CSV table of C-alpha atoms in Angstrom, one decimal:
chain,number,residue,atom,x,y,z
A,18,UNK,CA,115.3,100.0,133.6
A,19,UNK,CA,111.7,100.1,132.4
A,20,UNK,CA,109.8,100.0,135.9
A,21,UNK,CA,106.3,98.2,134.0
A,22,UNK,CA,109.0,95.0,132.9
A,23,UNK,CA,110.9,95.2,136.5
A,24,UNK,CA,107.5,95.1,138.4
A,25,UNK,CA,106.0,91.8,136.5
A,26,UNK,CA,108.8,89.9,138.8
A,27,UNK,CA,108.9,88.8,142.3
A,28,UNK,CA,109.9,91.4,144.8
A,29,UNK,CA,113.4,91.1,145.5
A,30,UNK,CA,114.6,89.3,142.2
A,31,UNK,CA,117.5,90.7,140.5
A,32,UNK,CA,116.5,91.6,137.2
A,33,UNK,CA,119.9,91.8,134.7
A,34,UNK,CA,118.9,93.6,131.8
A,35,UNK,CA,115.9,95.0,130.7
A,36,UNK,CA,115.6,95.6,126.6
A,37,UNK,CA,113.1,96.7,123.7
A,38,UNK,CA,112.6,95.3,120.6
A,39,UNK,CA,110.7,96.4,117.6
A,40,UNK,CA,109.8,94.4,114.8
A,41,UNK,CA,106.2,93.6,112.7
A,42,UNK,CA,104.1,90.2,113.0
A,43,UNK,CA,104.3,89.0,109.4
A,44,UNK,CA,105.9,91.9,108.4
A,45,UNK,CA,103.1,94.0,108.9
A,46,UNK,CA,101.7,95.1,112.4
A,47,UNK,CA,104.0,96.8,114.2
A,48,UNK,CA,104.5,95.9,118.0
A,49,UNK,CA,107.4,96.9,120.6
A,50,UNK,CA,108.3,94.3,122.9
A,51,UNK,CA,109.8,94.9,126.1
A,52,UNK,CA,111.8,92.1,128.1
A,53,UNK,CA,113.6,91.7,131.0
A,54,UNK,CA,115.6,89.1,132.2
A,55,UNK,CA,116.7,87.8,135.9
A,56,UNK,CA,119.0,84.9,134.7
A,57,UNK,CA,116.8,82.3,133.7
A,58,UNK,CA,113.3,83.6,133.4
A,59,UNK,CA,111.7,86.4,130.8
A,60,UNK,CA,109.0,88.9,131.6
A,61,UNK,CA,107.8,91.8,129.7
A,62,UNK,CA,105.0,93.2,127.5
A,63,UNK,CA,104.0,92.7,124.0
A,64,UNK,CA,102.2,96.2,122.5
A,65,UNK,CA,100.7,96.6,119.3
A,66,UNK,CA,102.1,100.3,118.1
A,67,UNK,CA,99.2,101.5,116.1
A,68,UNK,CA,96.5,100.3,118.8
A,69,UNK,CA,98.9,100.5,121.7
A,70,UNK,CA,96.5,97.3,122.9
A,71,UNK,CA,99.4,95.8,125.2
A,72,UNK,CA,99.5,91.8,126.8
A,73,UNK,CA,102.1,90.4,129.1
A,74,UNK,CA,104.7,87.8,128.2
A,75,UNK,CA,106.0,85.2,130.6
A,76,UNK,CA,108.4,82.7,129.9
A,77,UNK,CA,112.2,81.4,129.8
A,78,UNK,CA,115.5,82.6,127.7
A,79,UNK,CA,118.3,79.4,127.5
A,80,UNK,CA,120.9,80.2,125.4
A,81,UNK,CA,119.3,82.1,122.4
A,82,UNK,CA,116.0,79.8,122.7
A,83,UNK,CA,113.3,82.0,123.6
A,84,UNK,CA,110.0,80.3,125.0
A,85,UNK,CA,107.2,82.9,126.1
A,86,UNK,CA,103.7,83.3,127.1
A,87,UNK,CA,101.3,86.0,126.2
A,88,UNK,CA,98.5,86.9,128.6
A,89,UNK,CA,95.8,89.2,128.4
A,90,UNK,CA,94.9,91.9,131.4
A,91,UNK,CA,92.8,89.5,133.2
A,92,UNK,CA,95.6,86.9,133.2
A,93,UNK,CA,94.5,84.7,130.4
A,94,UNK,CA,97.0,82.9,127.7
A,95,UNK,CA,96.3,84.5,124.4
A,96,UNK,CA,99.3,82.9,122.8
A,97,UNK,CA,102.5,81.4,122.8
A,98,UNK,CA,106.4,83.5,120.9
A,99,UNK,CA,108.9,80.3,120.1
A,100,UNK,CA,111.8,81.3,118.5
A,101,UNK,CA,115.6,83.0,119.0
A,102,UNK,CA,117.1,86.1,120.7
A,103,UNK,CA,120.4,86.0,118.9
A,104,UNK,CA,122.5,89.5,119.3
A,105,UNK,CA,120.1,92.4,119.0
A,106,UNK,CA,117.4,90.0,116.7
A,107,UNK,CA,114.4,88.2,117.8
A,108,UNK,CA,113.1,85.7,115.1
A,109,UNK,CA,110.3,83.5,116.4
A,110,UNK,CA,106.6,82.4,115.5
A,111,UNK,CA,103.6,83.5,117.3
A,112,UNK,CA,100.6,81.4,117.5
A,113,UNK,CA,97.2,81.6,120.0
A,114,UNK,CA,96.5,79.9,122.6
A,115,UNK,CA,95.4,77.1,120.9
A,116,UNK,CA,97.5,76.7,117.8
A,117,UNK,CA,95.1,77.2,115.3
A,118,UNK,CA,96.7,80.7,113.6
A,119,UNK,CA,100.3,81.6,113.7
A,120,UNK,CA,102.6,84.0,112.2
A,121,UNK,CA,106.4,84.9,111.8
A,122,UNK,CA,107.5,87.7,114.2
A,123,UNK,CA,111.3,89.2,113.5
A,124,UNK,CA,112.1,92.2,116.0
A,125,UNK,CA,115.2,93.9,116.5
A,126,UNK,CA,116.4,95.9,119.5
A,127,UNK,CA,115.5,99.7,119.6
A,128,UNK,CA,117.7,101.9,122.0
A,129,UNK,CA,115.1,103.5,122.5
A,130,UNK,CA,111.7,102.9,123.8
A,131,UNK,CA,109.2,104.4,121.5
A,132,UNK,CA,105.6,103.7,120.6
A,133,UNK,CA,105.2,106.0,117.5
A,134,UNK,CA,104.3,104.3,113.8
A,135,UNK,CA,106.5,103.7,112.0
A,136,UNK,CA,104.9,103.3,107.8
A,137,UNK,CA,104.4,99.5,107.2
A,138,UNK,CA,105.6,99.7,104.0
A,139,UNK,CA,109.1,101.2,104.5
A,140,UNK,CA,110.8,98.2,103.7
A,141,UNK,CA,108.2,97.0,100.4
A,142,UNK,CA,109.3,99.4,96.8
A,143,UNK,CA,107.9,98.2,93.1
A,144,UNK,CA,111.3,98.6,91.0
A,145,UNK,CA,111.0,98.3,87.0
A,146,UNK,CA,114.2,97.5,85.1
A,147,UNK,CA,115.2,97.0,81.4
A,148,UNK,CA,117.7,95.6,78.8
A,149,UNK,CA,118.5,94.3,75.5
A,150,UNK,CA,118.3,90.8,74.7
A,151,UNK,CA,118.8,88.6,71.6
A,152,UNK,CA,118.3,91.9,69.8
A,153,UNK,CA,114.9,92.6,71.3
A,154,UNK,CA,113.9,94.7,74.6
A,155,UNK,CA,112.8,92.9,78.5
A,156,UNK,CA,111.1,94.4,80.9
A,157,UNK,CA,111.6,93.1,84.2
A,158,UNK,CA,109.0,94.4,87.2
A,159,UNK,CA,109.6,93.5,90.7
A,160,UNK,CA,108.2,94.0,94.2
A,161,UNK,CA,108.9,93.0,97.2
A,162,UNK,CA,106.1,92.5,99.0
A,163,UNK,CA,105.5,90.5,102.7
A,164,UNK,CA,108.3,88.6,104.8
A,165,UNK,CA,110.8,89.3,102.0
A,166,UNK,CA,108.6,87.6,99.1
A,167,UNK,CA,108.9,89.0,95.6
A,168,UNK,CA,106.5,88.7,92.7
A,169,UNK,CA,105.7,91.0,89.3
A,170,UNK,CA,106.4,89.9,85.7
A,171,UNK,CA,109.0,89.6,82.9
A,172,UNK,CA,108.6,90.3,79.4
A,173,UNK,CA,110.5,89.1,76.5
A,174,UNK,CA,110.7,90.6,73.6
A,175,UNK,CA,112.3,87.9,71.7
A,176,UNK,CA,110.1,85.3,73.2
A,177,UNK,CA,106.7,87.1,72.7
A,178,UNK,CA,106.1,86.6,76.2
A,179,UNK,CA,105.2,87.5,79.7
A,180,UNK,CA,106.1,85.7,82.4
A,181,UNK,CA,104.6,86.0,86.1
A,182,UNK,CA,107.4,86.0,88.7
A,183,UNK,CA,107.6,84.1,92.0
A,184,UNK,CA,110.3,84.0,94.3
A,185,UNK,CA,112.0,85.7,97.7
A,186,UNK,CA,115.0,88.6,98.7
A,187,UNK,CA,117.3,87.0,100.8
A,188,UNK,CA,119.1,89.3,103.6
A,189,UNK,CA,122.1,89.9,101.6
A,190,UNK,CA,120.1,91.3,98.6
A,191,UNK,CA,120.5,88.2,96.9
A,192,UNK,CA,117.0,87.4,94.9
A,193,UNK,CA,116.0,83.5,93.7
A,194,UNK,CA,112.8,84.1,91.3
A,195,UNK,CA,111.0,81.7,88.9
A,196,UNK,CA,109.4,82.9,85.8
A,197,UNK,CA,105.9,80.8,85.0
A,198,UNK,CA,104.1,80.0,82.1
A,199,UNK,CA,100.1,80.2,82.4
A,200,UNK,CA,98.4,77.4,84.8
A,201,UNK,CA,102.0,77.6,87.1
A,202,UNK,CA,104.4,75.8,85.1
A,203,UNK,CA,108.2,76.8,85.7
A,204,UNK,CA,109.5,78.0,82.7
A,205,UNK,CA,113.0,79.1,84.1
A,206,UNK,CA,114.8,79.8,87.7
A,207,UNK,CA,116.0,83.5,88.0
A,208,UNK,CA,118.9,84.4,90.4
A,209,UNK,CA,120.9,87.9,90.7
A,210,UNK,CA,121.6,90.4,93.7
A,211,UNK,CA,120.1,93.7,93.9
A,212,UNK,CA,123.5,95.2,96.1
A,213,UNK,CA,123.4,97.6,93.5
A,214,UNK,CA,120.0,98.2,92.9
A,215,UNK,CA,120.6,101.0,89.5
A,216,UNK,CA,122.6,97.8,87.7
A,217,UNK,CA,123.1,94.2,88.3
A,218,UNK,CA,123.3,90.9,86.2
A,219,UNK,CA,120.7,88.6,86.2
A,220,UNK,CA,121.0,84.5,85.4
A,221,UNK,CA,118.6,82.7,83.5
A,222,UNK,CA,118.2,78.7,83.4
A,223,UNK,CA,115.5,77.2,82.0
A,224,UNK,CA,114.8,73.8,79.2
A,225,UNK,CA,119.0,73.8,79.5
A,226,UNK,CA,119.3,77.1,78.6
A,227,UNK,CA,121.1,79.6,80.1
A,228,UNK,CA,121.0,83.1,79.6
A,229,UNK,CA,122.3,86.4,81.6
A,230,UNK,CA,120.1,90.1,81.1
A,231,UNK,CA,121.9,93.2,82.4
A,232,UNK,CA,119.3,94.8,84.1
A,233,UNK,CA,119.2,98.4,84.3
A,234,UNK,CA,116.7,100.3,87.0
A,235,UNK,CA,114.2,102.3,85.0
A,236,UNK,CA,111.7,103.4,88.1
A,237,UNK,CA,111.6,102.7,92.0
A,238,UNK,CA,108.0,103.4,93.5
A,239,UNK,CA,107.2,103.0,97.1
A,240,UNK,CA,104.3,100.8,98.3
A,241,UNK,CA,101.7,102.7,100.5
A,242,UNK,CA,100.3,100.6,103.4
A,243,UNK,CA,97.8,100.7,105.9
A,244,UNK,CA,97.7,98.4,108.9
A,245,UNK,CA,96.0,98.2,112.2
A,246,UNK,CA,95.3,95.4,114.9
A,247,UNK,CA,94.3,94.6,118.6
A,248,UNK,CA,93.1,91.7,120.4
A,249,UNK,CA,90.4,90.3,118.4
A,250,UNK,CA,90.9,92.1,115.1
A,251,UNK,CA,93.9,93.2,112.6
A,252,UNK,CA,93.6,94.3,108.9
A,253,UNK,CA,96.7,95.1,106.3
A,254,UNK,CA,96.8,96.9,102.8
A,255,UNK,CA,99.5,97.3,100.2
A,256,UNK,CA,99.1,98.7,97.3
A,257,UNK,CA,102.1,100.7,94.8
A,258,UNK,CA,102.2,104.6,95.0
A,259,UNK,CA,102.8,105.1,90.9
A,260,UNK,CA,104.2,108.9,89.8
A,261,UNK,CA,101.1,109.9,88.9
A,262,UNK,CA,98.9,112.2,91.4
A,263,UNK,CA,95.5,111.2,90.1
A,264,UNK,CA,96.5,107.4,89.9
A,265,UNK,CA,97.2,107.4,93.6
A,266,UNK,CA,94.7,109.3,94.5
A,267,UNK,CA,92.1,106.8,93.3
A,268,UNK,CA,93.9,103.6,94.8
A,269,UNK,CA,94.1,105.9,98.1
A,270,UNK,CA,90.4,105.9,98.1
A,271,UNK,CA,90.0,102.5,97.3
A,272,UNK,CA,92.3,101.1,100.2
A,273,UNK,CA,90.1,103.8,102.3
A,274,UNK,CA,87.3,102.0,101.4
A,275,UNK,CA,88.4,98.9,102.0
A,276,UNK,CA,89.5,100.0,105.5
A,277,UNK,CA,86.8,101.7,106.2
A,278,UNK,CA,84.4,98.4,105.8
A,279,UNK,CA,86.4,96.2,108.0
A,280,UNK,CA,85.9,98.7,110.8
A,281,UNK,CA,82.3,98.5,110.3
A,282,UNK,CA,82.6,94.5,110.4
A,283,UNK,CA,84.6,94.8,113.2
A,284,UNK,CA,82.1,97.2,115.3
A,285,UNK,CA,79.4,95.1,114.5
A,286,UNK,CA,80.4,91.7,115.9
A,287,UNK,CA,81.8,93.3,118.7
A,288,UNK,CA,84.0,90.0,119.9
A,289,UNK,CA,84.6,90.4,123.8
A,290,UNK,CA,88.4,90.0,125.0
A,291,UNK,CA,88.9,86.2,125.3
A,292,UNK,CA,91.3,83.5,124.5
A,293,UNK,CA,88.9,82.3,121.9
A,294,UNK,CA,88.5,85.7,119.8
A,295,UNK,CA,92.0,86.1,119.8
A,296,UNK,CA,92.9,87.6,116.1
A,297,UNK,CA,90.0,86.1,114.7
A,298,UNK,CA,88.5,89.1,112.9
A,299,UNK,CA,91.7,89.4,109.8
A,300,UNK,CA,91.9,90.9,107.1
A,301,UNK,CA,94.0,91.5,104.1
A,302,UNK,CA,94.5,93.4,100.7
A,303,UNK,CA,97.9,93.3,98.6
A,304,UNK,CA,98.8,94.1,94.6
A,305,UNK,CA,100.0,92.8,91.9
A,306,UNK,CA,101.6,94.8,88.7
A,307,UNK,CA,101.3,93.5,85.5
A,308,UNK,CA,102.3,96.1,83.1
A,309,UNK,CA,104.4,98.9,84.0
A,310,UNK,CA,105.6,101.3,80.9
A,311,UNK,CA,106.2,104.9,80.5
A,312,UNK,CA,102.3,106.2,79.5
A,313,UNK,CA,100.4,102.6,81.3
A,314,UNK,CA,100.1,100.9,84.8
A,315,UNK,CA,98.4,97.8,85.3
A,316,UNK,CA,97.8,95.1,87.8
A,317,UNK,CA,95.5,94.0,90.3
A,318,UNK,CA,94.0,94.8,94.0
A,319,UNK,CA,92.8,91.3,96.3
A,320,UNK,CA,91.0,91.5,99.3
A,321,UNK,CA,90.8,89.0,101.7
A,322,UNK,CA,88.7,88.7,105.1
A,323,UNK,CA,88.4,86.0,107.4
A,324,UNK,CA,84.6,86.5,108.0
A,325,UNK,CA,83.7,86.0,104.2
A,326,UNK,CA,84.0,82.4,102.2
A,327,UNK,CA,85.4,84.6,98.8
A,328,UNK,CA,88.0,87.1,98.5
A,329,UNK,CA,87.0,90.2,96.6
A,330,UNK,CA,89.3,91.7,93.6
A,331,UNK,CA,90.1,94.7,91.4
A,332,UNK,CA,92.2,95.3,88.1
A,333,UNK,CA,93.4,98.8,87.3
A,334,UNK,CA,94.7,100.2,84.2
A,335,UNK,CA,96.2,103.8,84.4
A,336,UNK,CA,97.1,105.9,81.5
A,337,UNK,CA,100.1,107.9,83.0
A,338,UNK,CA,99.6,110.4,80.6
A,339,UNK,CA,96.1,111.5,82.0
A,340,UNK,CA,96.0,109.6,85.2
A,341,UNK,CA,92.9,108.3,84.3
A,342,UNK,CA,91.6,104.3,84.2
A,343,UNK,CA,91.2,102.8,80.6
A,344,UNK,CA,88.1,101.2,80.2
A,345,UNK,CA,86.2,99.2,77.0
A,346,UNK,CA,84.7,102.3,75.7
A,347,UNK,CA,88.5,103.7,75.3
A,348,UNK,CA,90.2,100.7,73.4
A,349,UNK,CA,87.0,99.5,71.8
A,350,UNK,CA,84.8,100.8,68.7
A,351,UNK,CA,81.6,101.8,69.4
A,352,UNK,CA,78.9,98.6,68.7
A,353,UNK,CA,82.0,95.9,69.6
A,354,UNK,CA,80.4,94.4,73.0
A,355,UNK,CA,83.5,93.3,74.5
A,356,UNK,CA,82.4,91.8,77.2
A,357,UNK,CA,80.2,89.8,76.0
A,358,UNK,CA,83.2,88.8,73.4
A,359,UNK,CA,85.5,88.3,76.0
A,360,UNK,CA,82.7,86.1,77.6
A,361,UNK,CA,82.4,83.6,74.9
A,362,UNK,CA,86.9,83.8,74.5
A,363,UNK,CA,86.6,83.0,77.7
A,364,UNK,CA,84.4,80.1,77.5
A,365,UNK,CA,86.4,78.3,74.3
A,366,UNK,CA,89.5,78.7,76.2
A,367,UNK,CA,88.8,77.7,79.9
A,368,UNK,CA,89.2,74.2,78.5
A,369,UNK,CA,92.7,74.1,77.3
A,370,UNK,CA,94.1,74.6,81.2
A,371,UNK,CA,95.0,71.7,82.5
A,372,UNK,CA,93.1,71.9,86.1
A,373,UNK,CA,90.0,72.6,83.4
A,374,UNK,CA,90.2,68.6,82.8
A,375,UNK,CA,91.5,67.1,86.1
A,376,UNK,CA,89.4,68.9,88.7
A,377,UNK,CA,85.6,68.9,88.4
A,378,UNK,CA,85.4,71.3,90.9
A,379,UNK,CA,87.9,73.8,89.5
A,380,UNK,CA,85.9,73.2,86.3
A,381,UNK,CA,82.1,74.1,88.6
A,382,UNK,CA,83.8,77.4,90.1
A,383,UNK,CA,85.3,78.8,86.9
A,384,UNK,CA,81.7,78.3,85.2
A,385,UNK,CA,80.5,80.4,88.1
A,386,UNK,CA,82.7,82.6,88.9
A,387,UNK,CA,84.0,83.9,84.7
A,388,UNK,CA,87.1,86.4,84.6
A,389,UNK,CA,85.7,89.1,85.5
A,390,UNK,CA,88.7,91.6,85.6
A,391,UNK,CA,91.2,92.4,82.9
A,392,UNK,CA,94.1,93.7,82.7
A,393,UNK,CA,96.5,95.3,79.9
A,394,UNK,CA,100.0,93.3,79.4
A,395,UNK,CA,102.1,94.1,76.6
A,396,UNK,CA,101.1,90.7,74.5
A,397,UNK,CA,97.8,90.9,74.7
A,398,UNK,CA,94.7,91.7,77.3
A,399,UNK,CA,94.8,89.7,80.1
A,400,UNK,CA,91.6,88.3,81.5
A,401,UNK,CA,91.5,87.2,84.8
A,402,UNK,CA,89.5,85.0,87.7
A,403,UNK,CA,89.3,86.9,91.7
A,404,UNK,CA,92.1,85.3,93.4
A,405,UNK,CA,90.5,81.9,94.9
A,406,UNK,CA,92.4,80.2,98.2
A,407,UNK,CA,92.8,76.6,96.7
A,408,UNK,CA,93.2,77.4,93.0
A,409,UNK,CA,94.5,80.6,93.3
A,410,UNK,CA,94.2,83.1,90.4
A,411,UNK,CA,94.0,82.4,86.9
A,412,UNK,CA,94.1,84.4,83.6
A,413,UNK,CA,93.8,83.9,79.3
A,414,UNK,CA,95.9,85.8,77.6
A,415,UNK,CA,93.6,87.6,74.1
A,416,UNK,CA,96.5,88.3,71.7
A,417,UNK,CA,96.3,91.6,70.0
A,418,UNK,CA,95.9,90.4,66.6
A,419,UNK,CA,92.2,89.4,67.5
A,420,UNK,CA,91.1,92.3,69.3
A,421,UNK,CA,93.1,94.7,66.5
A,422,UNK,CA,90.2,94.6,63.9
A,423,UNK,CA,87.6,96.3,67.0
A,424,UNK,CA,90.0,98.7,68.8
A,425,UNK,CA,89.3,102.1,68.0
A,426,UNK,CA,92.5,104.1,66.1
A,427,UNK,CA,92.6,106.6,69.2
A,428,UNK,CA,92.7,104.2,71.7
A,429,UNK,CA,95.6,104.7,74.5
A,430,UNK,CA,97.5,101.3,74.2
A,431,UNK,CA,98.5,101.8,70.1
A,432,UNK,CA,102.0,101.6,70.4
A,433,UNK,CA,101.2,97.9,72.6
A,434,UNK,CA,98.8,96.6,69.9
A,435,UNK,CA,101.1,96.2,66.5
């Protein structure tokens, strides 16, 4: 038995099992905990892995209901685990002490004590599949990102559109997804099972319609990640790892980056060990993709930090072929200011979203804030908002057929712009 658990109980109690279980707090920062049990009452430690910053838990197992305290060294509650211990799996919510932050916590027993890393993004992939429908092509771009949630896009060929996809990977490798219309709207519920992750059959309903693609896997890229945290402080990144060496090797510097500045942030409040501080410096940066083909890769970086109002965003737009980032200069002829066209685009149709009329204050932050990334799609370019907390992220969609007459012949997204 693991002497550290057996010595948090009284001296002469008869501890029945001790056990260690590994598992990530939101599916993200790895910790180890390590219980024991006398019968009725639970004792143990709770350890971050990266940090190896370690508290004690105190509490009771009834059945499978799991009730603990953590504690810091000097005794302290820092937060409360309330959840199962069903089998070899532990599925519970941590909060702090005083119930103002929480997260989900799923662990599952490890044979073996060990306090190396293991990659946070081991379980996380970006798969792109294809097929033939109604005698045109989809292209269907999924990742699975946090606690099992999926998101990415589907284009139809046959309905000249592109559809942002919401939805969640069940245990079984069952997936429910909804594909949206711009401003949120469902346009159809998506269900198949990835089992068989090179083929599978995916349902369509939407407006009464049903429809079934046969998706076939194209590409599978993993999703790098970066994740650290201790008592006061804890910071995440995701971002997709495309086959393309000078592609990652810029969004490698750019999560560094990232990194690097919460470190600083975190240095510089320097937050003693209390109840109080207790994960109060966070942050957070994740992806989105938003075209994937076989010469472009597109989507977006967001950062998020709890010590600033605003997040903070990215777009990127890889040519494959190169590895380099397409900018205005490369799809635009020279004298055609596109920002300042996209500007005034922008500007004509802000209005026709329907938070534009019903929320004066949606209306006030969009005047201020513009869209000031864009990204490639295959119907058009996509301009976007930074990702807001209440109103989320929004985008206009500039169709092709506009921007045709100012792209230069050369430019690296013919075969997109018809």
């Amino acid at each position: 038995m693991d002497t550290a658990v057996v010595r948090l109980f009284d001296p002469g109690t008869t501890v029945q099992w001790v056990r260690h279980f590994r598992g990530r707090l939101d599916d993200v920062s790895e910790v180890l905990l390590s219980l024991g049990f006398d019968g009725n009452r639970c004792r143990g430690h709770l350890t971050y892995i990266e940090s190896q910053e370690r508290f004690v838990l105190t509490g009771t197992l009834e059945g499978v209901v799991l009730i603990l305290n953590e504690s810091d060294a000097g005794g302290l509650i820092t937060g409360h685990i309330t959840g199962t211990l069903q089998g070899e799996q532990i599925e519970a919510e941590w909060t702090n002490a005083v119930h103002t932050l929480g997260g989900s916590l799923e662990a599952k027993e490890a044979k073996v004590k060990s306090l190396v890393p293991k990659p946070c993004g081991e379980n996380k992939w970006v798969r792109r599949y294809v097929a033939r429908w109604n005698n045109g092509r989809i292209d269907l771009t999924l990742a699975r990102v946090n606690n099992n949630l999926l998101n990415g896009y589907l284009w139809i060929e046959a309905d000249n559109k592109t559809y942002a996809i919401k939805g969640k990977i069940f245990p079984d490798d069952h997936y429910e997804i909804q594909a949206l219309l711009p401003g949120g709207k469902t346009a159809a519920h998506l269900q198949g099972s990835l089992k068989n992750p090179q083929a599978h059959d995916c349902a369509w309903v939407g407006s009464g319609e049903k429809r079934t693609f046969k998706l076939a896997q194209r590409s599978k890229l993993p999703v790098g990640c970066l994740e650290y945290a201790n008592y006061v402080s804890s910071y995440d990144m995701q971002y997709p790892r495309p086959e393309c060496a000078e592609c990652n090797s810029t969004l490698d510097r750019r999560a560094a980056e990232w990194v690097e500045q919460c470190k600083t942030t975190f240095a510089a409040q320097k937050k003693p060990h209390r109840p109080e501080n207790r994960n109060a410096l966070r942050a957070s940066g994740w992806y989105e993709v938003t075209c994937w083909t076989e010469t472009l890769f597109c989507g977006y970086l967001t950062f998020a930090e709890s010590w600033k109002d605003k997040t903070s965003g990215m777009s990127f737009n890889f040519d494959l072929r190169t590895g380099k980032e397409i900018s205005f200069d490369d799809l635009f002829n020279r004298g055609f200011n596109a920002k300042e066209w996209f500007a005034e685009y922008a500007r004509k149709e802000s209005p026709k979203m329907t938070k534009f009329a019903a929320d004066p204050a949606f209306r006030e932050w969009l005047a201020a804030e513009g869209f000031p990334m864009f990204t490639i799609r295959r119907d058009g370019l996509e301009l976007s908002t930074v990702f807001h907390p209440v109103y989320g992220q929004h985008s206009i969609i500039v169709p092709y057929n506009l921007l045709k007459p100012n792209m230069r012949r050369d430019n690296p997204i013919a075969d997109l712009v018809k």
